[in-house]
Structures are given as C-alpha cells and as structure tokens.
Amino acid sequence: MNLRTDLALEQREINAQNETDGIDCEEYKKGNIKVTRIKITNENGEQKLKRKMGSYITVELGNMGETTANHEAATAIIAEELKALLPKEGLILIAGLGNDKITPDALGPECASLIFSTRHIGKELQKSIGFENLRPVARVIPGVLGQNGIETGEILAGIVREVSPAALITVDALASRRLSRLGCTVQLCDTGVTPGSGVGNARAQISKETVGVPVIAMGVPTVVDAATLACDLIGENSKGKIDPNSERMMVTPREIDLLIEHSSKLVAAAINSALQPHMDINDLMALVS
Amino acid sequence: MNLRTDLALEQREINAQNETDGIDCEEYKKGNIKVTRIKITNENGEQKLKRKMGSYITVELGNMGETTANHEAATAIIAEELKALLPKEGLILIAGLGNDKITPDALGPECASLIFSTRHIGKELQKSIGFENLRPVARVIPGVLGQNGIETGEILAGIVREVSPAALITVDALASRRLSRLGCTVQLCDTGVTPGSGVGNARAQISKETVGVPVIAMGVPTVVDAATLACDLIGENSKGKIDPNSERMMVTPREIDLLIEHSSKLVAAAINSALQPHMDINDLMALVS
Amino acid sequence: MNLRTDLALEQREINAQNETDGIDCEEYKKGNIKVTRIKITNENGEQKLKRKMGSYITVELGNMGETTANHEAATAIIAEELKALLPKEGLILIAGLGNDKITPDALGPECASLIFSTRHIGKELQKSIGFENLRPVARVIPGVLGQNGIETGEILAGIVREVSPAALITVDALASRRLSRLGCTVQLCDTGVTPGSGVGNARAQISKETVGVPVIAMGVPTVVDAATLACDLIGENSKGKIDPNSERMMVTPREIDLLIEHSSKLVAAAINSALQPHMDINDLMALVS
Amino acid sequence: MNLRTDLALEQREINAQNETDGIDCEEYKKGNIKVTRIKITNENGEQKLKRKMGSYITVELGNMGETTANHEAATAIIAEELKALLPKEGLILIAGLGNDKITPDALGPECASLIFSTRHIGKELQKSIGFENLRPVARVIPGVLGQNGIETGEILAGIVREVSPAALITVDALASRRLSRLGCTVQLCDTGVTPGSGVGNARAQISKETVGVPVIAMGVPTVVDAATLACDLIGENSKGKIDPNSERMMVTPREIDLLIEHSSKLVAAAINSALQPHMDINDLMALVS
C-alpha cells in the first residue's frame, strides 16, 4: 500500500528523513512562509525520492487563513523562486493542466485563465496603452485525454513546436499526504510533470525530453487520497479495515471551490509577476479578471 | 467523538442493531434496489435514533454504476415512497436547500432547478399546450444564512404563509458514515429537516411546528465527514492520532460534480413523477432542462 | 408602436422635453458624471411620464470605457443618492430580481450575490472580527415566476413580513432606448418596480402598497429592444419594414457578460457603501467576492 | 457601408440573385427543412460571393420553435450533408472555435464539449464496453487569440501535425443579416474558416493551405450586427442616422443562452452521428453530457 504524494518534500519525510547521499536540502523562512529547496543530485537521490534529478522547491504558507492574509508576500516569494528557474528572456508558454469540470482538478485551467498573455500585443499597441517592454507570454488550456482523445503531452508538443517558447510552465493540481497542506503549499520543480497524477490518473510525462524545451512544473495540493489518509491513520498492518471505496475517494475541505479560486489566483499572480516584473501586480491582475 | 450521520438507517446500525422498543422496521427489495422503512413510535425510539417520531425511508440503489443504470426503476420507487407521504391533492412547494456555490452542498439548489413548476400555468394555457389536470407545484431556492442574513426557515415560513401549500418538500445534501453510500442512497422522512447539518453547520429546524404545514425531507449523502471516517477506521481509543484539520474536511468521490448532477436529476425526476403521475417522466424532464 | 424604455429620463425626452406641470427636474455634474433628478409631483406629470408620483434619479457615467475608469467616483455618487432615499436606520433588505440563466437579465441576481449581509452577525462576533456598528442588512435572490411558479412580489411580501425591514431595495436589469446607455447609466427611484419589464415580460408591481414597506428600485439598462431601435431609426411611418422577429430580439454589446459583471459590481458597491458608510469599500467588496 | 454576413446564401441574395456564371445552385426540401447547395466554380463566382471556390451548404430549419421540434430530422440531414464532405475513413479532429466567456461566441466550445472522442479508446476497451469499430475522433477547444496570445490557426496547425487527422471540422458562431435565421440555420462548407468573423474580429484563415488537411467549416448564425440591421432597415442613403455605438452592438434573441445550448447540441449530434453511424444517436449523446 502506497502513501501517495506529489510533493518531493513529503516523499523525503517518508523515505529520507536524515541526510542522504544525492539529496541536498536548504530552507529559509520569511515571516510565516517557509521555503524548502530540495536538490536531487544523483541516482541514489532519485531512487529515494522517486523523482528525477533536479530542483524541487516547496513554499509553505501556513494555514488557510494565513494563506489569504499572506497573499502579497507569498506572491513575491513564489515569483522569486520561479524567476530563478526560468530563462532570462524569450517567450514563456503557460499550460493549465487538468479537467475544468472536476472542481479539485480545475486549478490549472483556472490559473491559466488568469495569465496575462502578451505575445500578440505589438510594440505600437503596447506603447499606446502605456505598457512597454512586455515579455512575450502565451498560454493554453489543453483539457484532458478523456475529453479530447489526445494526450496533453501531444497537444503541448504541437503548440511548442509552433510557437517555440524559451520554456514551458505547467500548472496542475497535486495530491498531498497531509490535510493541513491543502491550498497552503506551492511546489515548483524544473523536471516537468506527469499530468493527472494528482487525481490518480497519470498520463505520459511532459518534460524537456518530450516537448523539447525546459519544463517548469508548478502545483498546489488540492486533495488527499482517502486511502492515503486511512493508511497514515492506521498503519500498514491493518489494510483490511480500509473501505475499498476509498480508492476512488478523496479528502478535500468543504470549501474546495474557494480553495481552487484562491490558489489559482496566487499561482497566476506569481507567474504574472515573475514575467512582467516592471508592472504593478494589482494592475496586472485587474487586466485579466 | 461522534460518528456523524444524517441517515436514520446508519444511526440504527450504531445504536439499535437489534429489535428495540419504539423502533419498527420493514424492508423490501426490487431488483438491486433495497428499501428500508424505519418508524420511530415512542420516546425510547427517539432517544436511540436521535430523531423525532415519524417515518424514515431509505432507498439504497447499489453502487454508483448501478445507480445510473437503475435510474428509471429508482425514480419509480422513490416516487412511490414519496406519494405515500404526501397529501393527495393541493399545492406542493419544493425547497432546494444548501449553498449552490459549494459543490457537495449544491444538491438541493440543483434539484429544485429541475422541478416542473405549474402553479402559474392557467387551465386555458394547460389545455392549449396539451397538458391537463396538472397538480399545482411551486419551487424555491432560498440560499443559506451566511449569504442572505436570513435563516432558511424564516424564508420558507414567509413563502408558505403567502402561497399556502398542502405540504413542503425539502431537498438537501446529507452526510453519511459510509463512503459506499455517497450518491447511492436516498432518504425520505416526514419529520422535517435541519438545514446545513449535512455540511456541519446546523440551522433552526424546518418542520410542521415551524412552518405550519407538513414537511417531507428528502436527501442524498454527498460527503463523509473526514473525522467520522477516521473514527470508524481507528476506533474511539485512538482519537489522538486524528489530524485536527479533519474537522473541516470531508471525503467525496473525485467526481463530486457528476454525483451532484446525477443525484439532483434522480430526486427531481422522482418528485416530478410523484406530482404529475399522468405525464411521461422523460417528457417532463425535457421541459425543465 | 411604442418606444420602450424603463428610464424616466428617456420618457421625458419623448413626451416632455420642455417644462411641464407636474414634472420638476434638476441636474448636476461631478467630473464626467451627470446626475438628473426628476420629480413627478401630480397626475399630469404621471400621465406624461407614464410613471407614479415620486423621485427618479439617473446617474450617467459617460461611455463604457469611462464607466470602468470612473468606478470609485460613480460608486460614491450613487451611494449618496441612495442614502437620500433610504430610512436613516433599521434593517435593509436587498432583492436581486431577474433570471440568472439569461445573461442580460442576470444583473439583479449577480448584484445581490455581492451584497454584504450582516443581519445574522451578532454584536459579539462583530467585535471579535473588528467590525462594529454594522447596519443590519439581508438579501434575497427570488428567481422568476416561470421558474418558481410564484410571483416575485409574493416571495418578497412573504419575506418582508417575516423579517420586517425598514425598506426594500430592488435591483433589476432595465431596457433603454439608446445603445449608448447600456451599462453606463444607473436609475434609482422611490416608487417601486415592475419586475421583468426590462425583458418584455412585466409582472405585478412591487411597491409600498404591495409589500408594506418603502421600495427603492435600482437598475441599469442592459438591452435595447430591437423594435425600439428600429422605430427610432426609421420613424413611425415605416413600421411595415420592421422584421416581426425583432419583437423577441434585443440589442446588446457583444460583451454583455462583461457588462453584467461590471454593472453588478458597481451597484453592489454603491449599496454596500451606503449601508456601511464607516467601512472601507474595497475591504467590503473583498469580503463578498 | 457593408451588410455583414457569414452565410454564402445571404451573400447570394445581395449580389447574385439570378443565375450567375461560376455559381451553381441546387435546393431540396424534406418536411419543413430546406437545403441549399451553392457551388462556386470559378473566379467570377468567387468575386460575386466574396468566397473561395468550393461548396457551401445551408440547412434552414424553420423558426426557433420548429427547430427544436425538428431536432431529429435536422440532425439526420446535417449528418448526411457532412458525410458527403468528409473522407470515408481515418481520424477526424473537431475544433470548437470562439470565446466560451462571451455567450453568443460560445457555440464552438459548447459544441466541441459534446463530441464523442474515441481516438484514445483501444480496441480491447471498445469491445469490453460493447462498442466496436468506432471511427477515431479527437476534439480540441483552442480558445481565442486575446486570451492565449496564440492564433487559433497556429494551435490547430500544431495539433494537426501531431495527430495527423484525415480532416479537420471547425465549428464556429456566425453572423447573419436576418434575425429570422438566428439559431435556425446551419452552414457547412469545404473551404475552411476565418475564426472570429462572426463576432467582428477576423483572424488568419484556417484551411487546407494553412493546416495541411481538408477543413470542413460548420456554423450557426447567433448574432446580427446592429449596424447591418440598421442598414437593412433604412437603406444606404441615411447612414448619418445610425448610432455609432451600433458598431460594437449585436442583435440576439433574449434567450441567447438557450439558443447556444440548442444549436450546440444539434451540431454536435450531427457530427457524432456522421462519425459513428452504427451507434444510436441518443445513446451517443448520453455518453457526452
């Protein structure tokens, strides 16, 4: 029985609490917000954390109430961490992954709908509306395999080839092991993403190997697997007691609709801020909502 | 620590498995569908089941897949059970309780939006559109206290006084103790309802005492309390292990949006069918969607 | 053939351009915003303007672009005009009229969903969350006759009797004669409202006579009747040329969804501001969205 | 001043009422439904109808009431006309064009969301769920340039290259010259589409030349340009009287939300039926809604 988690941080809690060869770790705190940077540097680290070599950054925002109060500080910190992973210039393509018809999976589509796309705004028009030197940005909401009959990775590969971005940012809902993290933690990594893993329906990886440009994956936990929660509570020895229905069940806050709305805005604000650092973030968000 | 449930059937499993004074019980099966009628007949029954004297009918539809397949048979059975609780004639008012902005709480509003209202259709018009002898039906979606600043019971009392129905039917989302019941069980009772209890935010009762006409309450479990699930798994002795965040958490299927849609249609079809027995239920549902 | 308009200001342009017995008029300007106060003082005025004796205030905000830019100034002016029509203290009930499923008719429901309800927040809780002396406010979204089988006036009469407000404010979508007014004009009056007249489906009046408390009606034009537009263009002599389909047609901006969103926020902000003058309006709106 | 129309049929009414070199025309009727096939065969026809050489088929369904009643017959006729334009086998990709946030432009996205995608369903799974010999189908909802910063044509070219369909079907909202056609006419053509022309914001063409595979364009008129309506009413000599605001205005039925829902279902049913002719169309539509 697996404790399912999309967070490198939680995988480390399970398999590698102490110092481990191939796993570097550093932390800092700013107010209530805690940032952990995990770097997997060799195959031993890969095996322990069940992830590819690369950087995994977790921004923990405190509880849900604090998350809302910390909105501006959190935006700034996430934007800084994102900037460090992004190429300094060139077009950035943002893809909002997930199914917009299933609330806890709608984080990606909601977030992408709040991205300020600029690739189509000519220099002339930029001047006339009072913006200058906008970084080119495009976004896409690809939908999911079950709706489209096309793998998300295929759609993104096709569009990437067409528009040639310097990097792709994906945003997706994640699964966590802990209720306390739902809507309160943001993960960034530079190794790509396996869409659908957050809702138990993993698809082909989207990474530099498959789409041809660097892929920065961002996500927020929106569910805990009911089976994972049960396991955590009763331990591995008592599997028999777990309701088989829990396989298709998830645990979320009652206000999952609100959680998705807040988390989408937070991640979108961080991305918009990282990409247009000269603009006021409130003005920017007003343009897209 | 309480095992929270809105189903009389589950309360009986917990407190009164055997024959108990003041609790009468009968069951029947039709295909895969199982109907249990519990009657609380005295104060001893009231204490055991923590509910008022009256009838509590549970229709169990099998699992989620069967529920969809059984749609027509289930509609017919629920309609029959409902008819037995309703006055034979006169205006029926349906109230869809709950918060339409919180998916697992949106069952009532969604269901009410599918009710075929007829009170305003004059005899002439009925004839000219090919319907006759429609039973007068009205519906209302009152919203919740936190949005309105008005108790749902106050709104309903006001409207009941204005339109004088023979009975009020309420539809609301319920909490169950068992994952396997989510979206697969319908409860009817003739003792009224405490809105919001299904999402852990109980308000003043709506019953004959408070609104002045008989109140038939219908509901479908859409969530299991995370704390209840945990309790069930690990027993009362290990409370300490339960994540305090589980208080505000609920367990639902990933496809909660779909569950709400299907359950709303099922309950609405049963109500429409019980109230306009001479009409074809497919024609009826086509009129409202 | 009628030029249909819900604005007293436009009726005056048609029937009473010059000074008329029974119609008093005053105007003022603040920046780009123009306020016209029309007072109908006797039966002659009633006949000319096809409206009951009372005050009709129109706030003209310039064009759509200016409307967005003027948002704060407009909020303040509308709030002031509203305050002058409201009782100084006591519960205020806001009703958002119209059909939330028909975009140009959804102004009322959208607006009401942004009202800050306070009636249920006890003094203790107010203190503990840092608010004090909140004026009691409640709101309701009654739906429409075709959905409910109940006249909106009946629902409001029932709720008014239950909660006894000092006054009722209704918000509804209006029809204008001029394209240039859509989304750019707000009308307030103290004589009540005939719901549905803005979408060509007038229902029983809601006024002090029918619900028992003063009724302040607010509205924003969201459509021009296609027949009215045609009439205006070609004159009364050429009726024959008008497509009979125009009867059920309306003219709106392509961005009607956006118009409804902006107008709802503007009217809600003005109401919230008028009712809680000690609170910062941005904080207030953040609480409800 | 232009009479704007996306229908070849209406362009012919304006510029080529009589027999014209380069324009072939045939008509047939089935019940109340009228089908007109216009073929542009040379440059003279291209100039007169302002369209590329190819086939333009219009299915006229009577008025809105008849349209709903005729749903099954209309589905069958449109499916037949579509089949004649499609390659006999191979993957078909359907693209729902337009902005899902602007009601009258949401036809394409709504329609695409009702397409039965099969490309990802393996032969084994097809057998196990009782379907066999499903034609491979995929679909995509690309969004619009203003949201994405990417031309719709670019997105489609990228995806077409990735999945190599035998043909692309686009679905888009159209502008008509006549109110009576809104929601009551379907146009099919085999020359591709210029997305956004229906809402006055034309983008780069999507055609065999630009995406590399045959492009069948389907559409339903959802708006009349207010300026076009005015022009038609008052003639070209009186331009001065037309409100300049009418440029950004459109005329639609009040029930535009309903029109979009019905038209989307009709076009989706026709496409699903043409692509899976061995399946019952009601079963098929139940699978996707």
XYZ file of C-alpha atoms in Angstrom, chain B residues 27 46 63 78 105 108 123 129 158-159 163 198 205 217 242 259 269 279-280:
19
model
C -37.598 -3.884 4.292
C -36.416 8.900 19.622
C -23.115 1.253 -6.234
C -38.710 6.862 -4.837
C -23.841 21.262 -0.843
C -30.830 20.996 -3.180
C -56.202 25.977 -17.071
C -50.146 23.228 -24.645
C -42.771 33.603 4.825
C -43.367 31.970 1.483
C -48.824 30.569 -1.042
C -25.045 17.712 6.103
C -35.332 23.107 12.188
C -37.461 15.989 3.806
C -6.596 12.160 14.150
C -22.504 12.855 -8.370
C -37.420 13.072 -11.556
C -47.255 12.675 -17.599
C -44.374 10.787 -19.167
